[in-house]
Amino acid sequence: MIKSLTLVDFMAHARTTLELAPGLNVLCGPNNSGKSAVVEALRCLVTNPSPRHVIRHGAGEARVEAELENGWRVCWVRRKAYAIYEVLAPGAEEPEVFAKLGKS
């Protein structure tokens, strides 16, 4: 289960961290407050899409990081030309990087 979700330079979010509770979590707020961006961030983390529209204007990359309840951290990093995943195991000092996913 996801314990926290952090968005950095993702769409309108400069830096947002959501601490998630066990079970159902509900996002509510006024229009144009970033709710759909959180859903899009989860989609990007899971599916590694190719669009670059998620990078915040003026930033070099967008990051979506999920911290799991077992201590693992998974980060999807979208740069202008490509995307990578960084996976940090509990107790590890450096993440393992996965690139060139979904390419021939």
PDB file of N, CA and C in Angstrom:
ATOM      1  N   MET A   1       0.835  -1.168   0.000  1.00  0.00           N
ATOM      2  CA  MET A   1       0.000   0.000   0.000  1.00  0.00           C
ATOM      3  C   MET A   1       0.889   1.244   0.000  1.00  0.00           C
ATOM      4  N   ILE A   2       0.423   2.312  -0.626  1.00  0.00           N
ATOM      5  CA  ILE A   2       1.186   3.559  -0.691  1.00  0.00           C
ATOM      6  C   ILE A   2       0.989   4.330   0.608  1.00  0.00           C
ATOM      7  N   LYS A   3       2.099   4.684   1.232  1.00  0.00           N
ATOM      8  CA  LYS A   3       2.082   5.435   2.492  1.00  0.00           C
ATOM      9  C   LYS A   3       2.076   6.941   2.229  1.00  0.00           C
ATOM     10  N   SER A   4       2.889   7.368   1.253  1.00  0.00           N
ATOM     11  CA  SER A   4       2.910   8.793   0.891  1.00  0.00           C
ATOM     12  C   SER A   4       3.209   8.921  -0.601  1.00  0.00           C
ATOM     13  N   LEU A   5       2.760  10.040  -1.159  1.00  0.00           N
ATOM     14  CA  LEU A   5       2.966  10.342  -2.570  1.00  0.00           C
ATOM     15  C   LEU A   5       3.509  11.760  -2.658  1.00  0.00           C
ATOM     16  N   THR A   6       4.650  11.924  -3.342  1.00  0.00           N
ATOM     17  CA  THR A   6       5.264  13.242  -3.491  1.00  0.00           C
ATOM     18  C   THR A   6       5.357  13.590  -4.960  1.00  0.00           C
ATOM     19  N   LEU A   7       4.876  14.783  -5.304  1.00  0.00           N
ATOM     20  CA  LEU A   7       4.945  15.312  -6.669  1.00  0.00           C
ATOM     21  C   LEU A   7       5.891  16.503  -6.654  1.00  0.00           C
ATOM     22  N   VAL A   8       6.894  16.493  -7.542  1.00  0.00           N
ATOM     23  CA  VAL A   8       7.843  17.600  -7.656  1.00  0.00           C
ATOM     24  C   VAL A   8       7.860  18.065  -9.107  1.00  0.00           C
ATOM     25  N   ASP A   9       7.561  19.336  -9.315  1.00  0.00           N
ATOM     26  CA  ASP A   9       7.503  19.936 -10.651  1.00  0.00           C
ATOM     27  C   ASP A   9       6.616  19.127 -11.585  1.00  0.00           C
ATOM     28  N   PHE A  10       5.532  18.633 -11.042  1.00  0.00           N
ATOM     29  CA  PHE A  10       4.571  17.845 -11.801  1.00  0.00           C
ATOM     30  C   PHE A  10       3.325  18.689 -12.035  1.00  0.00           C
ATOM     31  N   MET A  11       3.077  19.011 -13.311  1.00  0.00           N
ATOM     32  CA  MET A  11       1.960  19.863 -13.702  1.00  0.00           C
ATOM     33  C   MET A  11       1.983  21.145 -12.863  1.00  0.00           C
ATOM     34  N   ALA A  12       0.936  21.468 -12.117  1.00  0.00           N
ATOM     35  CA  ALA A  12       0.906  22.716 -11.341  1.00  0.00           C
ATOM     36  C   ALA A  12       1.560  22.572  -9.969  1.00  0.00           C
ATOM     37  N   HIS A  13       1.998  21.388  -9.606  1.00  0.00           N
ATOM     38  CA  HIS A  13       2.569  21.148  -8.275  1.00  0.00           C
ATOM     39  C   HIS A  13       4.074  21.406  -8.279  1.00  0.00           C
ATOM     40  N   ALA A  14       4.520  22.428  -7.544  1.00  0.00           N
ATOM     41  CA  ALA A  14       5.952  22.659  -7.382  1.00  0.00           C
ATOM     42  C   ALA A  14       6.531  21.555  -6.498  1.00  0.00           C
ATOM     43  N   ARG A  15       5.929  21.352  -5.341  1.00  0.00           N
ATOM     44  CA  ARG A  15       6.276  20.240  -4.451  1.00  0.00           C
ATOM     45  C   ARG A  15       5.080  19.991  -3.542  1.00  0.00           C
ATOM     46  N   THR A  16       4.512  18.812  -3.668  1.00  0.00           N
ATOM     47  CA  THR A  16       3.356  18.434  -2.866  1.00  0.00           C
ATOM     48  C   THR A  16       3.580  17.035  -2.330  1.00  0.00           C
ATOM     49  N   THR A  17       3.373  16.853  -1.022  1.00  0.00           N
ATOM     50  CA  THR A  17       3.452  15.527  -0.418  1.00  0.00           C
ATOM     51  C   THR A  17       2.112  15.218   0.223  1.00  0.00           C
ATOM     52  N   LEU A  18       1.569  14.074  -0.135  1.00  0.00           N
ATOM     53  CA  LEU A  18       0.313  13.606   0.436  1.00  0.00           C
ATOM     54  C   LEU A  18       0.610  12.407   1.329  1.00  0.00           C
ATOM     55  N   GLU A  19       0.250  12.506   2.598  1.00  0.00           N
ATOM     56  CA  GLU A  19       0.362  11.379   3.521  1.00  0.00           C
ATOM     57  C   GLU A  19      -0.970  10.637   3.436  1.00  0.00           C
ATOM     58  N   LEU A  20      -0.934   9.405   2.978  1.00  0.00           N
ATOM     59  CA  LEU A  20      -2.155   8.646   2.747  1.00  0.00           C
ATOM     60  C   LEU A  20      -2.469   7.741   3.927  1.00  0.00           C
ATOM     61  N   ALA A  21      -3.738   7.642   4.257  1.00  0.00           N
ATOM     62  CA  ALA A  21      -4.201   6.778   5.340  1.00  0.00           C
ATOM     63  C   ALA A  21      -4.499   5.393   4.788  1.00  0.00           C
ATOM     64  N   PRO A  22      -4.485   4.377   5.627  1.00  0.00           N
ATOM     65  CA  PRO A  22      -4.895   3.051   5.159  1.00  0.00           C
ATOM     66  C   PRO A  22      -6.355   3.099   4.695  1.00  0.00           C
ATOM     67  N   GLY A  23      -6.670   2.338   3.685  1.00  0.00           N
ATOM     68  CA  GLY A  23      -8.034   2.309   3.192  1.00  0.00           C
ATOM     69  C   GLY A  23      -8.302   3.394   2.165  1.00  0.00           C
ATOM     70  N   LEU A  24      -9.491   3.933   2.193  1.00  0.00           N
ATOM     71  CA  LEU A  24      -9.942   4.904   1.211  1.00  0.00           C
ATOM     72  C   LEU A  24      -9.449   6.309   1.546  1.00  0.00           C
ATOM     73  N   ASN A  25      -8.899   6.997   0.543  1.00  0.00           N
ATOM     74  CA  ASN A  25      -8.506   8.395   0.665  1.00  0.00           C
ATOM     75  C   ASN A  25      -9.292   9.181  -0.373  1.00  0.00           C
ATOM     76  N   VAL A  26      -9.778  10.355   0.005  1.00  0.00           N
ATOM     77  CA  VAL A  26     -10.607  11.172  -0.872  1.00  0.00           C
ATOM     78  C   VAL A  26      -9.934  12.519  -1.079  1.00  0.00           C
ATOM     79  N   LEU A  27      -9.839  12.943  -2.348  1.00  0.00           N
ATOM     80  CA  LEU A  27      -9.330  14.273  -2.678  1.00  0.00           C
ATOM     81  C   LEU A  27     -10.524  15.171  -2.960  1.00  0.00           C
ATOM     82  N   CYS A  28     -10.607  16.288  -2.268  1.00  0.00           N
ATOM     83  CA  CYS A  28     -11.679  17.237  -2.559  1.00  0.00           C
ATOM     84  C   CYS A  28     -11.103  18.646  -2.473  1.00  0.00           C
ATOM     85  N   GLY A  29     -11.671  19.533  -3.258  1.00  0.00           N
ATOM     86  CA  GLY A  29     -11.223  20.909  -3.284  1.00  0.00           C
ATOM     87  C   GLY A  29     -11.851  21.626  -4.456  1.00  0.00           C
ATOM     88  N   PRO A  30     -11.596  22.934  -4.543  1.00  0.00           N
ATOM     89  CA  PRO A  30     -12.190  23.714  -5.633  1.00  0.00           C
ATOM     90  C   PRO A  30     -11.588  23.328  -6.989  1.00  0.00           C
ATOM     91  N   ASN A  31     -12.246  23.762  -8.038  1.00  0.00           N
ATOM     92  CA  ASN A  31     -11.735  23.543  -9.391  1.00  0.00           C
ATOM     93  C   ASN A  31     -10.339  24.133  -9.529  1.00  0.00           C
ATOM     94  N   ASN A  32      -9.531  23.470 -10.351  1.00  0.00           N
ATOM     95  CA  ASN A  32      -8.179  23.942 -10.669  1.00  0.00           C
ATOM     96  C   ASN A  32      -7.264  24.005  -9.448  1.00  0.00           C
ATOM     97  N   SER A  33      -7.448  23.070  -8.513  1.00  0.00           N
ATOM     98  CA  SER A  33      -6.584  23.046  -7.328  1.00  0.00           C
ATOM     99  C   SER A  33      -5.586  21.892  -7.351  1.00  0.00           C
ATOM    100  N   GLY A  34      -5.595  21.070  -8.418  1.00  0.00           N
ATOM    101  CA  GLY A  34      -4.592  20.026  -8.570  1.00  0.00           C
ATOM    102  C   GLY A  34      -5.043  18.612  -8.272  1.00  0.00           C
ATOM    103  N   LYS A  35      -6.319  18.395  -8.068  1.00  0.00           N
ATOM    104  CA  LYS A  35      -6.825  17.048  -7.777  1.00  0.00           C
ATOM    105  C   LYS A  35      -6.577  16.090  -8.932  1.00  0.00           C
ATOM    106  N   SER A  36      -6.897  16.516 -10.136  1.00  0.00           N
ATOM    107  CA  SER A  36      -6.700  15.652 -11.306  1.00  0.00           C
ATOM    108  C   SER A  36      -5.217  15.384 -11.554  1.00  0.00           C
ATOM    109  N   ALA A  37      -4.359  16.324 -11.189  1.00  0.00           N
ATOM    110  CA  ALA A  37      -2.919  16.122 -11.342  1.00  0.00           C
ATOM    111  C   ALA A  37      -2.420  14.993 -10.446  1.00  0.00           C
ATOM    112  N   VAL A  38      -3.011  14.837  -9.279  1.00  0.00           N
ATOM    113  CA  VAL A  38      -2.636  13.739  -8.380  1.00  0.00           C
ATOM    114  C   VAL A  38      -3.021  12.406  -9.017  1.00  0.00           C
ATOM    115  N   VAL A  39      -4.201  12.339  -9.603  1.00  0.00           N
ATOM    116  CA  VAL A  39      -4.634  11.124 -10.290  1.00  0.00           C
ATOM    117  C   VAL A  39      -3.716  10.844 -11.484  1.00  0.00           C
ATOM    118  N   GLU A  40      -3.365  11.881 -12.240  1.00  0.00           N
ATOM    119  CA  GLU A  40      -2.456  11.732 -13.382  1.00  0.00           C
ATOM    120  C   GLU A  40      -1.073  11.261 -12.911  1.00  0.00           C
ATOM    121  N   ALA A  41      -0.622  11.754 -11.764  1.00  0.00           N
ATOM    122  CA  ALA A  41       0.667  11.331 -11.215  1.00  0.00           C
ATOM    123  C   ALA A  41       0.663   9.834 -10.914  1.00  0.00           C
ATOM    124  N   LEU A  42      -0.406   9.349 -10.331  1.00  0.00           N
ATOM    125  CA  LEU A  42      -0.511   7.908 -10.060  1.00  0.00           C
ATOM    126  C   LEU A  42      -0.508   7.114 -11.361  1.00  0.00           C
ATOM    127  N   ARG A  43      -1.207   7.623 -12.379  1.00  0.00           N
ATOM    128  CA  ARG A  43      -1.223   6.948 -13.686  1.00  0.00           C
ATOM    129  C   ARG A  43       0.178   6.901 -14.279  1.00  0.00           C
ATOM    130  N   CYS A  44       0.926   7.997 -14.179  1.00  0.00           N
ATOM    131  CA  CYS A  44       2.289   8.039 -14.716  1.00  0.00           C
ATOM    132  C   CYS A  44       3.202   7.072 -13.980  1.00  0.00           C
ATOM    133  N   LEU A  45       3.058   7.010 -12.680  1.00  0.00           N
ATOM    134  CA  LEU A  45       3.879   6.106 -11.873  1.00  0.00           C
ATOM    135  C   LEU A  45       3.650   4.652 -12.278  1.00  0.00           C
ATOM    136  N   VAL A  46       2.421   4.315 -12.615  1.00  0.00           N
ATOM    137  CA  VAL A  46       2.072   2.928 -12.931  1.00  0.00           C
ATOM    138  C   VAL A  46       2.303   2.571 -14.392  1.00  0.00           C
ATOM    139  N   THR A  47       2.034   3.506 -15.326  1.00  0.00           N
ATOM    140  CA  THR A  47       2.044   3.144 -16.742  1.00  0.00           C
ATOM    141  C   THR A  47       3.203   3.702 -17.561  1.00  0.00           C
ATOM    142  N   ASN A  48       3.994   4.635 -17.026  1.00  0.00           N
ATOM    143  CA  ASN A  48       5.132   5.234 -17.742  1.00  0.00           C
ATOM    144  C   ASN A  48       4.727   5.759 -19.125  1.00  0.00           C
ATOM    145  N   PRO A  49       3.799   6.729 -19.176  1.00  0.00           N
ATOM    146  CA  PRO A  49       3.370   7.258 -20.473  1.00  0.00           C
ATOM    147  C   PRO A  49       4.442   8.128 -21.118  1.00  0.00           C
ATOM    148  N   SER A  50       4.306   8.409 -22.398  1.00  0.00           N
ATOM    149  CA  SER A  50       5.320   9.197 -23.104  1.00  0.00           C
ATOM    150  C   SER A  50       5.098  10.705 -23.120  1.00  0.00           C
ATOM    151  N   PRO A  51       3.900  11.234 -22.861  1.00  0.00           N
ATOM    152  CA  PRO A  51       3.722  12.690 -22.962  1.00  0.00           C
ATOM    153  C   PRO A  51       4.615  13.463 -22.000  1.00  0.00           C
ATOM    154  N   ARG A  52       5.036  14.645 -22.468  1.00  0.00           N
ATOM    155  CA  ARG A  52       5.901  15.493 -21.653  1.00  0.00           C
ATOM    156  C   ARG A  52       5.128  16.626 -20.996  1.00  0.00           C
ATOM    157  N   HIS A  53       3.809  16.680 -21.195  1.00  0.00           N
ATOM    158  CA  HIS A  53       3.028  17.799 -20.659  1.00  0.00           C
ATOM    159  C   HIS A  53       3.013  17.851 -19.139  1.00  0.00           C
ATOM    160  N   VAL A  54       3.486  16.814 -18.480  1.00  0.00           N
ATOM    161  CA  VAL A  54       3.446  16.773 -17.020  1.00  0.00           C
ATOM    162  C   VAL A  54       4.575  17.574 -16.369  1.00  0.00           C
ATOM    163  N   ILE A  55       5.606  17.942 -17.130  1.00  0.00           N
ATOM    164  CA  ILE A  55       6.723  18.706 -16.572  1.00  0.00           C
ATOM    165  C   ILE A  55       6.268  20.144 -16.355  1.00  0.00           C
ATOM    166  N   ARG A  56       6.396  20.618 -15.131  1.00  0.00           N
ATOM    167  CA  ARG A  56       5.971  21.974 -14.779  1.00  0.00           C
ATOM    168  C   ARG A  56       6.737  22.989 -15.615  1.00  0.00           C
ATOM    169  N   HIS A  57       6.053  24.038 -16.037  1.00  0.00           N
ATOM    170  CA  HIS A  57       6.665  25.078 -16.873  1.00  0.00           C
ATOM    171  C   HIS A  57       7.940  25.612 -16.209  1.00  0.00           C
ATOM    172  N   GLY A  58       9.045  25.587 -16.957  1.00  0.00           N
ATOM    173  CA  GLY A  58      10.320  26.089 -16.469  1.00  0.00           C
ATOM    174  C   GLY A  58      11.188  25.054 -15.772  1.00  0.00           C
ATOM    175  N   ALA A  59      10.658  23.867 -15.517  1.00  0.00           N
ATOM    176  CA  ALA A  59      11.425  22.821 -14.834  1.00  0.00           C
ATOM    177  C   ALA A  59      12.078  21.894 -15.853  1.00  0.00           C
ATOM    178  N   GLY A  60      13.133  21.220 -15.439  1.00  0.00           N
ATOM    179  CA  GLY A  60      13.822  20.282 -16.314  1.00  0.00           C
ATOM    180  C   GLY A  60      13.268  18.870 -16.262  1.00  0.00           C
ATOM    181  N   GLU A  61      12.564  18.554 -15.164  1.00  0.00           N
ATOM    182  CA  GLU A  61      12.000  17.218 -15.011  1.00  0.00           C
ATOM    183  C   GLU A  61      10.836  17.256 -14.036  1.00  0.00           C
ATOM    184  N   ALA A  62      10.002  16.236 -14.114  1.00  0.00           N
ATOM    185  CA  ALA A  62       8.904  16.033 -13.172  1.00  0.00           C
ATOM    186  C   ALA A  62       9.187  14.732 -12.426  1.00  0.00           C
ATOM    187  N   ARG A  63       8.826  14.709 -11.132  1.00  0.00           N
ATOM    188  CA  ARG A  63       9.053  13.521 -10.310  1.00  0.00           C
ATOM    189  C   ARG A  63       7.778  13.142  -9.571  1.00  0.00           C
ATOM    190  N   VAL A  64       7.494  11.848  -9.549  1.00  0.00           N
ATOM    191  CA  VAL A  64       6.396  11.302  -8.755  1.00  0.00           C
ATOM    192  C   VAL A  64       6.998  10.178  -7.925  1.00  0.00           C
ATOM    193  N   GLU A  65       6.980  10.340  -6.615  1.00  0.00           N
ATOM    194  CA  GLU A  65       7.580   9.326  -5.742  1.00  0.00           C
ATOM    195  C   GLU A  65       6.544   8.763  -4.798  1.00  0.00           C
ATOM    196  N   ALA A  66       6.492   7.445  -4.749  1.00  0.00           N
ATOM    197  CA  ALA A  66       5.605   6.749  -3.821  1.00  0.00           C
ATOM    198  C   ALA A  66       6.456   6.039  -2.781  1.00  0.00           C
ATOM    199  N   GLU A  67       6.135   6.285  -1.521  1.00  0.00           N
ATOM    200  CA  GLU A  67       6.763   5.532  -0.439  1.00  0.00           C
ATOM    201  C   GLU A  67       5.766   4.470  -0.014  1.00  0.00           C
ATOM    202  N   LEU A  68       6.202   3.222  -0.033  1.00  0.00           N
ATOM    203  CA  LEU A  68       5.321   2.109   0.292  1.00  0.00           C
ATOM    204  C   LEU A  68       5.419   1.769   1.770  1.00  0.00           C
ATOM    205  N   GLU A  69       4.401   1.113   2.286  1.00  0.00           N
ATOM    206  CA  GLU A  69       4.374   0.813   3.715  1.00  0.00           C
ATOM    207  C   GLU A  69       5.482  -0.149   4.152  1.00  0.00           C
ATOM    208  N   ASN A  70       6.064  -0.884   3.194  1.00  0.00           N
ATOM    209  CA  ASN A  70       7.155  -1.801   3.528  1.00  0.00           C
ATOM    210  C   ASN A  70       8.532  -1.130   3.455  1.00  0.00           C
ATOM    211  N   GLY A  71       8.562   0.201   3.230  1.00  0.00           N
ATOM    212  CA  GLY A  71       9.819   0.938   3.227  1.00  0.00           C
ATOM    213  C   GLY A  71      10.431   1.177   1.858  1.00  0.00           C
ATOM    214  N   TRP A  72       9.933   0.528   0.829  1.00  0.00           N
ATOM    215  CA  TRP A  72      10.445   0.747  -0.520  1.00  0.00           C
ATOM    216  C   TRP A  72       9.972   2.100  -1.026  1.00  0.00           C
ATOM    217  N   ARG A  73      10.785   2.738  -1.890  1.00  0.00           N
ATOM    218  CA  ARG A  73      10.409   3.976  -2.558  1.00  0.00           C
ATOM    219  C   ARG A  73      10.548   3.774  -4.062  1.00  0.00           C
ATOM    220  N   VAL A  74       9.526   4.153  -4.795  1.00  0.00           N
ATOM    221  CA  VAL A  74       9.531   4.059  -6.257  1.00  0.00           C
ATOM    222  C   VAL A  74       9.300   5.461  -6.795  1.00  0.00           C
ATOM    223  N   CYS A  75      10.202   5.914  -7.651  1.00  0.00           N
ATOM    224  CA  CYS A  75      10.107   7.262  -8.196  1.00  0.00           C
ATOM    225  C   CYS A  75      10.118   7.209  -9.716  1.00  0.00           C
ATOM    226  N   TRP A  76       9.098   7.818 -10.333  1.00  0.00           N
ATOM    227  CA  TRP A  76       9.041   7.977 -11.787  1.00  0.00           C
ATOM    228  C   TRP A  76       9.556   9.368 -12.097  1.00  0.00           C
ATOM    229  N   VAL A  77      10.563   9.456 -12.952  1.00  0.00           N
ATOM    230  CA  VAL A  77      11.178  10.727 -13.308  1.00  0.00           C
ATOM    231  C   VAL A  77      10.988  10.948 -14.803  1.00  0.00           C
ATOM    232  N   ARG A  78      10.280  12.023 -15.161  1.00  0.00           N
ATOM    233  CA  ARG A  78      10.063  12.347 -16.575  1.00  0.00           C
ATOM    234  C   ARG A  78      10.925  13.551 -16.937  1.00  0.00           C
ATOM    235  N   ARG A  79      11.842  13.319 -17.857  1.00  0.00           N
ATOM    236  CA  ARG A  79      12.650  14.403 -18.405  1.00  0.00           C
ATOM    237  C   ARG A  79      12.130  14.684 -19.803  1.00  0.00           C
ATOM    238  N   LYS A  80      12.629  15.721 -20.441  1.00  0.00           N
ATOM    239  CA  LYS A  80      12.083  16.109 -21.746  1.00  0.00           C
ATOM    240  C   LYS A  80      12.203  14.991 -22.788  1.00  0.00           C
ATOM    241  N   ALA A  81      13.297  14.268 -22.808  1.00  0.00           N
ATOM    242  CA  ALA A  81      13.527  13.267 -23.849  1.00  0.00           C
ATOM    243  C   ALA A  81      13.186  11.834 -23.434  1.00  0.00           C
ATOM    244  N   TYR A  82      13.083  11.562 -22.142  1.00  0.00           N
ATOM    245  CA  TYR A  82      12.881  10.180 -21.696  1.00  0.00           C
ATOM    246  C   TYR A  82      12.394  10.156 -20.251  1.00  0.00           C
ATOM    247  N   ALA A  83      12.017   8.977 -19.812  1.00  0.00           N
ATOM    248  CA  ALA A  83      11.604   8.764 -18.425  1.00  0.00           C
ATOM    249  C   ALA A  83      12.409   7.619 -17.839  1.00  0.00           C
ATOM    250  N   ILE A  84      12.616   7.664 -16.535  1.00  0.00           N
ATOM    251  CA  ILE A  84      13.302   6.586 -15.816  1.00  0.00           C
ATOM    252  C   ILE A  84      12.536   6.287 -14.535  1.00  0.00           C
ATOM    253  N   TYR A  85      12.851   5.152 -13.951  1.00  0.00           N
ATOM    254  CA  TYR A  85      12.367   4.812 -12.618  1.00  0.00           C
ATOM    255  C   TYR A  85      13.572   4.694 -11.695  1.00  0.00           C
ATOM    256  N   GLU A  86      13.425   5.204 -10.493  1.00  0.00           N
ATOM    257  CA  GLU A  86      14.421   5.022  -9.431  1.00  0.00           C
ATOM    258  C   GLU A  86      13.738   4.222  -8.332  1.00  0.00           C
ATOM    259  N   VAL A  87      14.339   3.091  -7.958  1.00  0.00           N
ATOM    260  CA  VAL A  87      13.767   2.230  -6.928  1.00  0.00           C
ATOM    261  C   VAL A  87      14.763   2.123  -5.786  1.00  0.00           C
ATOM    262  N   LEU A  88      14.323   2.552  -4.598  1.00  0.00           N
ATOM    263  CA  LEU A  88      15.188   2.554  -3.422  1.00  0.00           C
ATOM    264  C   LEU A  88      14.671   1.518  -2.432  1.00  0.00           C
ATOM    265  N   ALA A  89      15.502   0.506  -2.178  1.00  0.00           N
ATOM    266  CA  ALA A  89      15.142  -0.545  -1.227  1.00  0.00           C
ATOM    267  C   ALA A  89      15.347  -0.033   0.199  1.00  0.00           C
ATOM    268  N   PRO A  90      14.630  -0.587   1.160  1.00  0.00           N
ATOM    269  CA  PRO A  90      14.833  -0.181   2.552  1.00  0.00           C
ATOM    270  C   PRO A  90      16.293  -0.390   2.967  1.00  0.00           C
ATOM    271  N   GLY A  91      16.893   0.631   3.549  1.00  0.00           N
ATOM    272  CA  GLY A  91      18.275   0.548   4.004  1.00  0.00           C
ATOM    273  C   GLY A  91      19.317   0.842   2.941  1.00  0.00           C
ATOM    274  N   ALA A  92      18.922   0.925   1.679  1.00  0.00           N
ATOM    275  CA  ALA A  92      19.879   1.200   0.602  1.00  0.00           C
ATOM    276  C   ALA A  92      20.233   2.685   0.596  1.00  0.00           C
ATOM    277  N   GLU A  93      21.452   2.989   0.173  1.00  0.00           N
ATOM    278  CA  GLU A  93      21.893   4.382   0.117  1.00  0.00           C
ATOM    279  C   GLU A  93      21.604   5.024  -1.234  1.00  0.00           C
ATOM    280  N   GLU A  94      21.640   4.230  -2.299  1.00  0.00           N
ATOM    281  CA  GLU A  94      21.422   4.735  -3.658  1.00  0.00           C
ATOM    282  C   GLU A  94      20.310   3.936  -4.324  1.00  0.00           C
ATOM    283  N   PRO A  95      19.483   4.608  -5.118  1.00  0.00           N
ATOM    284  CA  PRO A  95      18.422   3.872  -5.822  1.00  0.00           C
ATOM    285  C   PRO A  95      18.968   3.100  -7.010  1.00  0.00           C
ATOM    286  N   GLU A  96      18.266   2.053  -7.365  1.00  0.00           N
ATOM    287  CA  GLU A  96      18.545   1.337  -8.603  1.00  0.00           C
ATOM    288  C   GLU A  96      17.756   2.053  -9.697  1.00  0.00           C
ATOM    289  N   VAL A  97      18.408   2.327 -10.832  1.00  0.00           N
ATOM    290  CA  VAL A  97      17.782   3.094 -11.911  1.00  0.00           C
ATOM    291  C   VAL A  97      17.407   2.175 -13.058  1.00  0.00           C
ATOM    292  N   PHE A  98      16.181   2.341 -13.550  1.00  0.00           N
ATOM    293  CA  PHE A  98      15.693   1.571 -14.686  1.00  0.00           C
ATOM    294  C   PHE A  98      15.354   2.550 -15.801  1.00  0.00           C
ATOM    295  N   ALA A  99      15.956   2.359 -16.963  1.00  0.00           N
ATOM    296  CA  ALA A  99      15.744   3.257 -18.110  1.00  0.00           C
ATOM    297  C   ALA A  99      15.397   2.448 -19.346  1.00  0.00           C
ATOM    298  N   LYS A 100      14.982   3.159 -20.396  1.00  0.00           N
ATOM    299  CA  LYS A 100      14.649   2.566 -21.690  1.00  0.00           C
ATOM    300  C   LYS A 100      13.553   1.517 -21.550  1.00  0.00           C
ATOM    301  N   LEU A 101      12.537   1.840 -20.779  1.00  0.00           N
ATOM    302  CA  LEU A 101      11.429   0.922 -20.570  1.00  0.00           C
ATOM    303  C   LEU A 101      10.451   1.054 -21.726  1.00  0.00           C
ATOM    304  N   GLY A 102       9.945  -0.047 -22.189  1.00  0.00           N
ATOM    305  CA  GLY A 102       8.933  -0.057 -23.222  1.00  0.00           C
ATOM    306  C   GLY A 102       9.449   0.253 -24.625  1.00  0.00           C
ATOM    307  N   LYS A 103      10.748   0.277 -24.817  1.00  0.00           N
ATOM    308  CA  LYS A 103      11.312   0.557 -26.134  1.00  0.00           C
ATOM    309  C   LYS A 103      11.760  -0.742 -26.786  1.00  0.00           C
ATOM    310  N   SER A 104      11.852  -0.735 -28.098  1.00  0.00           N
ATOM    311  CA  SER A 104      12.292  -1.931 -28.826  1.00  0.00           C
ATOM    312  C   SER A 104      13.758  -2.188 -28.592  1.00  0.00           C
TER     313      SER A 104
END
